[in-house]
Coordinates of C-alpha atoms in Angstrom, one line a residue:
M30 CA 39.0 48.9 34.1
G31 CA 41.6 50.0 36.5
I32 CA 41.1 51.9 39.9
E33 CA 38.6 54.3 40.4
V34 CA 39.6 57.5 41.4
G35 CA 36.7 59.6 41.1
E36 CA 36.6 63.1 42.7
K37 CA 39.2 62.3 45.4
K38 CA 42.4 63.8 45.1
T39 CA 44.9 62.1 44.5
L40 CA 49.1 63.1 44.4
I41 CA 51.3 61.1 41.8
K42 CA 55.1 61.3 42.6
G43 CA 57.8 61.1 39.9
K44 CA 61.3 61.2 39.5
L45 CA 61.2 63.5 36.9
L46 CA 58.3 65.5 35.1
I47 CA 58.3 66.8 31.5
D48 CA 55.1 68.8 31.2
G49 CA 55.2 68.5 27.0
M50 CA 55.5 71.9 26.4
G51 CA 59.3 71.8 26.2
N52 CA 59.9 73.6 29.2
P53 CA 62.8 72.1 31.5
P54 CA 62.0 69.2 33.8
I55 CA 61.3 69.0 37.1
E56 CA 63.3 67.1 39.5
K57 CA 61.2 64.9 41.7
G58 CA 58.0 66.4 40.4
S59 CA 54.2 66.1 41.5
I60 CA 51.1 66.1 40.0
L61 CA 48.0 66.7 42.0
I62 CA 44.7 65.5 40.3
K63 CA 41.2 65.8 41.4
G64 CA 38.7 63.3 39.5
E65 CA 39.6 63.6 35.6
R66 CA 41.3 66.7 36.0
I67 CA 45.2 68.4 37.2
V68 CA 44.6 70.7 39.7
R69 CA 48.4 71.5 39.7
I70 CA 51.8 70.5 39.0
G71 CA 55.3 71.1 40.7
R72 CA 58.4 70.1 43.0
E73 CA 56.9 66.8 45.2
K74 CA 57.8 69.2 48.3
E75 CA 55.4 71.9 47.4
F76 CA 53.0 69.4 48.4
K77 CA 51.7 68.2 51.8
E78 CA 50.2 65.0 52.1
E79 CA 47.1 64.7 54.0
A80 CA 44.6 61.6 55.0
N81 CA 42.1 62.0 52.2
I82 CA 44.5 62.5 49.4
Q83 CA 45.2 58.9 47.8
V84 CA 49.1 58.6 46.7
I85 CA 50.0 56.7 43.2
D86 CA 53.7 56.6 43.5
C87 CA 56.1 56.7 40.5
S88 CA 59.3 57.9 41.8
D89 CA 61.2 55.2 39.7
Q90 CA 59.4 57.2 36.8
T91 CA 59.7 59.9 34.4
L92 CA 56.0 61.4 34.4
L93 CA 54.8 62.7 31.1
P94 CA 51.5 63.5 29.1
G95 CA 49.9 60.6 28.1
L96 CA 51.2 60.5 24.1
I97 CA 48.9 61.4 21.1
D98 CA 48.8 59.2 18.2
C99 CA 47.9 61.7 15.2
H100 CA 47.4 59.0 12.6
N101 CA 46.2 55.7 13.1
H102 CA 43.6 53.3 12.0
L103 CA 42.0 51.0 14.4
S104 CA 41.4 47.5 12.4
L105 CA 44.7 48.1 10.4
D106 CA 47.0 45.7 11.7
P107 CA 50.9 45.6 10.0
R108 CA 51.3 42.2 11.9
L109 CA 49.6 40.4 9.7
E110 CA 50.3 38.8 6.0
N111 CA 49.2 41.2 3.3
Y112 CA 47.7 43.4 6.2
L113 CA 46.2 46.2 3.7
Y114 CA 44.1 43.6 1.9
R115 CA 42.9 42.2 5.4
M116 CA 41.1 45.4 5.4
S117 CA 38.4 43.9 3.0
D118 CA 38.1 41.3 6.2
P119 CA 34.2 41.0 7.2
I120 CA 33.4 44.2 9.3
P121 CA 32.8 42.5 12.7
T122 CA 36.7 40.7 12.0
L123 CA 37.8 44.3 11.8
T124 CA 35.7 45.4 14.8
L125 CA 37.0 42.6 16.8
R126 CA 40.9 43.4 15.5
A127 CA 40.1 47.2 16.2
C128 CA 39.5 46.6 19.9
E129 CA 42.7 44.4 20.3
T130 CA 44.6 47.2 19.0
L131 CA 43.2 50.0 21.1
K132 CA 44.0 48.0 24.4
I133 CA 47.6 47.7 22.5
D134 CA 47.7 51.9 21.9
L135 CA 46.8 52.5 25.7
R136 CA 49.2 50.4 27.6
S137 CA 52.1 51.5 25.2
G138 CA 51.1 55.0 26.4
V139 CA 48.7 56.3 23.5
T140 CA 45.6 57.9 25.5
T141 CA 44.5 59.9 22.6
S142 CA 44.1 58.6 19.1
R143 CA 43.4 60.4 15.6
C144 CA 42.1 57.8 13.7
L145 CA 41.9 58.4 10.0
G146 CA 40.0 55.8 8.5
D147 CA 38.0 52.6 9.2
K148 CA 35.6 50.8 7.5
E149 CA 31.7 51.1 7.7
F150 CA 31.9 53.4 10.6
L151 CA 33.4 50.8 13.0
D152 CA 35.7 53.7 14.4
L153 CA 32.4 55.4 15.9
R154 CA 30.9 52.4 17.5
C155 CA 34.7 52.0 19.4
R156 CA 34.5 55.8 20.4
K157 CA 31.5 55.1 22.0
A158 CA 32.3 51.9 23.6
I159 CA 35.5 53.4 25.1
E160 CA 33.4 56.5 26.1
E161 CA 31.0 54.3 27.8
G162 CA 33.6 51.9 29.5
W163 CA 32.7 48.8 27.5
I164 CA 36.1 48.2 25.8
E165 CA 39.5 49.7 26.5
G166 CA 41.1 52.5 24.7
P167 CA 42.5 55.8 24.0
R168 CA 40.2 58.6 23.3
L169 CA 39.4 58.9 20.1
L170 CA 38.8 61.6 17.3
V171 CA 37.1 59.7 14.2
A172 CA 37.3 60.0 10.8
T173 CA 35.0 57.3 9.9
R174 CA 35.1 56.5 5.7
G175 CA 38.3 57.9 4.5
I176 CA 37.7 59.2 0.9
R177 CA 39.5 58.1 -1.9
A178 CA 38.9 58.0 -5.9
L179 CA 37.8 54.9 -8.1
H180 CA 41.5 54.6 -9.3
G181 CA 43.4 55.9 -6.4
H182 CA 45.1 54.9 -3.0
G183 CA 43.1 54.1 0.1
F184 CA 42.6 50.6 1.4
V185 CA 40.7 52.1 4.5
G186 CA 38.8 54.1 2.3
Y187 CA 35.9 54.0 -0.6
P188 CA 35.5 55.4 -4.1
F189 CA 34.0 58.3 -4.7
N190 CA 33.9 60.0 -7.9
G191 CA 33.2 63.7 -8.8
V192 CA 32.2 66.9 -7.1
E193 CA 28.7 66.0 -6.1
Q194 CA 29.6 62.2 -4.7
I195 CA 32.5 63.6 -2.8
R196 CA 29.9 66.2 -1.4
T197 CA 27.6 63.4 -0.8
A198 CA 30.5 61.5 1.1
V199 CA 31.3 64.2 3.2
R200 CA 27.8 65.2 4.6
E201 CA 27.4 61.2 4.8
N202 CA 30.4 61.2 7.6
L203 CA 29.3 64.4 9.0
A204 CA 25.8 63.0 9.7
Q205 CA 27.2 59.8 11.1
G206 CA 29.2 62.0 13.7
A207 CA 33.0 62.1 12.1
D208 CA 35.5 64.3 14.1
I209 CA 37.5 64.9 11.1
I210 CA 37.4 64.5 7.3
K211 CA 40.2 62.5 5.5
I212 CA 40.8 62.2 1.6
F213 CA 43.4 60.1 -0.3
I214 CA 44.7 62.5 -2.6
T215 CA 47.8 60.6 -4.0
G216 CA 49.4 57.2 -3.4
T217 CA 52.2 56.4 -1.1
L218 CA 55.1 55.4 -3.2
R219 CA 56.7 57.8 -6.4
S220 CA 55.8 56.4 -9.4
P221 CA 58.1 56.3 -12.6
K222 CA 55.8 59.1 -13.8
G223 CA 56.0 61.1 -10.7
I224 CA 53.2 61.6 -8.0
P225 CA 49.7 61.4 -9.8
C226 CA 46.9 63.6 -8.0
Y227 CA 43.8 61.5 -8.1
F228 CA 41.4 64.1 -7.1
S229 CA 40.8 66.7 -9.7
K230 CA 41.4 70.6 -8.0
E231 CA 37.4 70.9 -8.0
E232 CA 36.8 67.6 -6.1
I233 CA 39.2 68.7 -3.5
Q234 CA 38.0 72.1 -3.0
A235 CA 34.3 70.5 -2.7
A236 CA 35.5 67.8 0.3
V237 CA 37.5 70.9 1.8
D238 CA 34.1 73.6 1.7
E239 CA 31.9 71.0 3.0
A240 CA 33.7 70.3 5.8
H241 CA 34.7 73.6 6.6
R242 CA 30.9 74.8 6.5
V243 CA 30.2 73.1 9.6
G244 CA 33.2 73.7 11.3
V245 CA 34.9 70.1 10.7
P246 CA 38.6 70.0 9.6
I247 CA 40.0 68.0 6.8
T248 CA 43.0 66.3 6.2
C249 CA 44.6 64.5 3.2
H250 CA 46.9 61.5 2.7
C251 CA 49.7 63.4 0.2
I252 CA 53.2 62.3 -0.5
G253 CA 54.0 65.6 -2.2
G254 CA 53.0 66.8 -6.3
V255 CA 50.6 69.1 -7.4
G256 CA 47.9 67.8 -5.0
L257 CA 50.0 69.1 -2.5
E258 CA 49.7 72.5 -3.7
W259 CA 45.9 72.1 -4.6
A260 CA 45.3 71.1 -1.2
L261 CA 46.9 73.7 0.6
E262 CA 45.4 76.5 -2.1
A263 CA 41.8 74.6 -0.9
G264 CA 42.5 75.3 2.7
I265 CA 43.3 71.9 3.8
D266 CA 43.7 71.8 7.4
T267 CA 46.8 69.1 7.8
I268 CA 49.3 66.9 5.5
E269 CA 49.5 63.3 6.5
H270 CA 53.0 61.6 5.3
G271 CA 54.8 64.1 3.2
Y272 CA 57.3 61.6 2.0
F273 CA 58.5 63.3 -1.0
L274 CA 58.2 67.1 -0.5
T275 CA 60.8 68.8 -2.4
D276 CA 62.5 72.0 -1.2
R277 CA 59.8 74.1 -2.8
E278 CA 56.9 72.3 -1.5
I279 CA 58.2 72.4 2.1
D280 CA 58.4 75.9 1.4
L281 CA 54.6 76.0 0.7
L282 CA 54.0 74.4 3.3
I283 CA 55.7 76.5 5.9
K284 CA 54.1 79.5 4.2
S285 CA 50.6 78.4 4.5
D286 CA 51.3 77.5 8.0
R287 CA 50.0 74.2 8.1
W288 CA 50.7 71.1 10.0
L289 CA 52.5 67.9 9.0
V290 CA 51.7 64.8 10.1
M291 CA 55.0 62.2 9.9
T292 CA 54.8 58.6 9.9
P293 CA 58.1 57.2 9.5
S294 CA 57.6 53.7 9.9
V295 CA 55.9 52.9 6.6
F296 CA 59.3 53.3 5.1
F297 CA 61.6 52.1 8.4
T298 CA 60.5 49.5 9.9
D299 CA 61.4 46.2 8.2
A300 CA 58.9 43.8 9.8
R301 CA 56.0 46.4 8.6
I302 CA 57.6 46.1 5.0
Q303 CA 58.1 42.4 4.6
T304 CA 54.2 41.9 5.6
L305 CA 52.9 44.3 2.5
P306 CA 51.6 42.7 -0.7
T307 CA 54.8 41.5 -2.3
Y308 CA 54.8 43.7 -5.2
L309 CA 54.8 46.8 -3.0
I310 CA 57.9 45.6 -0.5
D311 CA 60.6 46.7 -3.2
G312 CA 59.7 50.2 -3.8
H313 CA 59.3 50.6 -0.1
L314 CA 62.9 49.6 0.1
R315 CA 64.2 50.9 -2.6
Q316 CA 62.5 54.7 -2.0
R317 CA 63.6 54.8 1.6
E318 CA 66.9 56.5 1.6
E319 CA 65.1 59.6 -0.7
V320 CA 62.2 59.6 2.3
G321 CA 64.7 59.7 4.9
Q322 CA 66.6 62.5 3.4
R323 CA 63.2 64.5 2.3
M324 CA 62.2 64.0 6.3
R325 CA 65.4 65.5 7.4
A326 CA 64.9 68.1 5.4
I327 CA 61.6 68.9 6.7
I328 CA 62.3 69.0 9.9
Q329 CA 65.5 71.3 9.5
A330 CA 63.5 73.8 7.5
G331 CA 61.2 74.2 10.2
V332 CA 58.0 72.5 9.3
K333 CA 55.6 72.3 11.9
F334 CA 55.0 68.5 12.4
A335 CA 53.5 66.2 14.6
V336 CA 53.9 62.2 14.4
G337 CA 51.5 58.8 14.2
T338 CA 51.8 55.0 13.5
D339 CA 49.5 55.0 10.7
G340 CA 48.3 51.9 12.3
M341 CA 51.7 50.5 13.6
H342 CA 49.8 49.6 17.0
G343 CA 52.0 50.3 20.1
G344 CA 55.1 51.8 18.2
L345 CA 54.7 55.3 18.8
A346 CA 57.5 55.6 20.6
Q347 CA 59.5 54.3 17.9
E348 CA 57.8 56.6 15.2
I349 CA 59.2 59.4 18.3
Q350 CA 62.7 57.6 17.7
Y351 CA 62.9 57.8 14.0
L352 CA 62.0 61.7 14.4
I353 CA 65.2 62.1 16.1
D354 CA 67.1 59.8 13.6
F355 CA 66.0 62.8 11.2
G356 CA 67.4 65.6 13.1
A357 CA 64.8 66.5 15.9
T358 CA 65.9 67.1 19.2
P359 CA 64.3 65.0 21.7
N360 CA 61.9 67.9 23.0
Q361 CA 60.5 68.4 19.6
A362 CA 60.0 64.7 19.3
I363 CA 58.3 64.5 22.3
M364 CA 56.2 67.5 21.8
A365 CA 55.2 66.0 18.4
A366 CA 53.4 63.3 20.4
T367 CA 52.1 65.7 23.1
Y368 CA 51.6 69.6 23.0
H369 CA 52.2 70.0 19.1
A370 CA 49.7 66.6 18.2
A371 CA 47.1 67.9 20.4
R372 CA 47.2 71.3 18.4
V373 CA 46.6 68.9 15.5
C374 CA 43.6 67.8 17.1
G375 CA 42.2 70.9 18.2
L376 CA 42.6 69.5 22.0
E377 CA 45.5 71.7 23.2
E378 CA 43.1 73.3 25.7
S379 CA 42.5 69.8 27.4
V380 CA 45.2 67.2 26.6
G381 CA 48.7 67.0 25.2
T382 CA 50.3 69.0 28.4
L383 CA 50.4 68.7 32.0
G384 CA 49.5 72.0 33.9
S385 CA 46.4 73.4 36.0
G386 CA 42.8 72.0 34.7
K387 CA 44.4 69.7 31.9
F388 CA 42.6 66.2 31.8
A389 CA 44.8 63.8 34.0
D390 CA 45.8 62.0 30.8
I391 CA 49.6 61.0 32.4
I392 CA 52.2 58.4 31.7
G393 CA 55.1 57.0 33.4
V394 CA 57.9 56.1 31.8
E395 CA 61.7 54.2 33.2
G396 CA 64.2 56.5 32.2
D397 CA 64.4 60.0 31.5
P398 CA 63.5 60.3 27.7
L399 CA 65.4 63.4 27.1
E400 CA 68.5 61.8 27.6
D401 CA 67.3 58.5 25.9
I402 CA 64.4 58.3 23.9
G403 CA 63.9 54.6 24.0
A404 CA 62.7 55.3 27.4
L405 CA 59.3 56.0 25.9
K406 CA 59.3 52.3 24.9
R407 CA 59.4 51.3 28.8
V408 CA 56.1 52.5 29.7
K409 CA 55.3 51.5 33.6
T410 CA 52.3 53.5 34.3
V411 CA 48.9 54.8 32.1
I412 CA 46.6 56.9 33.7
S413 CA 43.8 58.2 31.3
R414 CA 41.1 61.0 32.8
G415 CA 42.5 60.5 36.4
E416 CA 42.0 56.8 36.6
I417 CA 44.9 54.2 36.3
R418 CA 44.4 51.8 33.1
H419 CA 47.9 50.0 33.3
Q420 CA 50.9 49.5 35.8
S421 CA 53.6 47.3 35.5
F422 CA 55.5 46.8 38.6
H423 CA 58.1 44.1 36.8
Q424 CA 60.3 44.7 33.3

């Protein structure tokens, strides 16, 4: 599982240090950690090497906070043909698949993952296994079963109808230990009739009320339309995707002070589109240009956003690249997977930035991502809770 650091002090030396908060990078930055936590950060010359301090030499790397994937599904794997329908595979198969994708995510630099729907509570079992050291993977926040309408979208979800069934579904998820509730309000593509909302206003409100009554956040798959308005009115905490938000809906989102989690690869990664069920491929290609225009408008308008892969395991760096393609600055794009992502997860006090008291979730990459965002694809070191989880010595 890596090199045990324990409660010993460890000094990590880097070529450059980016704290995840948007501050100027620190040349020859170093991080002093004790056990699982960061003691302090600063320039290398500010630290004295002592006999009892372990030194991790990353002096050829840029150090950053461990990345946070704000929208993931453990057993969803777009490398597989007809991958959406593969969510109906037997639960043991899905669980084994999740074990593989967790390792892929961790080694790509993702040290925290917000998982928004899986089958039969397998994400809970994975969360427990990671915490107990049985398997490798990022820290997990899990939504357990996705909640969808019988006639609606949601391949990782289960159908529930009416206010009472939805109340029961939310309570069952909470009873199992869900960190967040996920509902599917719309589909992913715009239909010829617009953007239908598959839940009633009352059903959305019921889900929000049940989650908030016990202090648990709730998020929704929503690409726009009246479902977005109803979700914001009901008090939903986060919007996922937002592919077709109009200028008016963007304004509503800003006024509501809610976060949007952007997941560009669904429309912009050709390899992913080609493994969709055949009947969905044309729509994703045809609507790609409009989605790109709306993402540019979202970023330009000043919407609060984070980023996720939606199951494109190991691909968070590419999602960050897309944000820059749509007009985000390198700092904005990096913060979408660090500090702002931590805020979406409600974990900003412990992860997402490099600073005193934070968990020692740290990655080292080859190159300077502020100059070349592609550096985030060249991960050489992954440290989670003060323990080295991955090191690459050769490219």
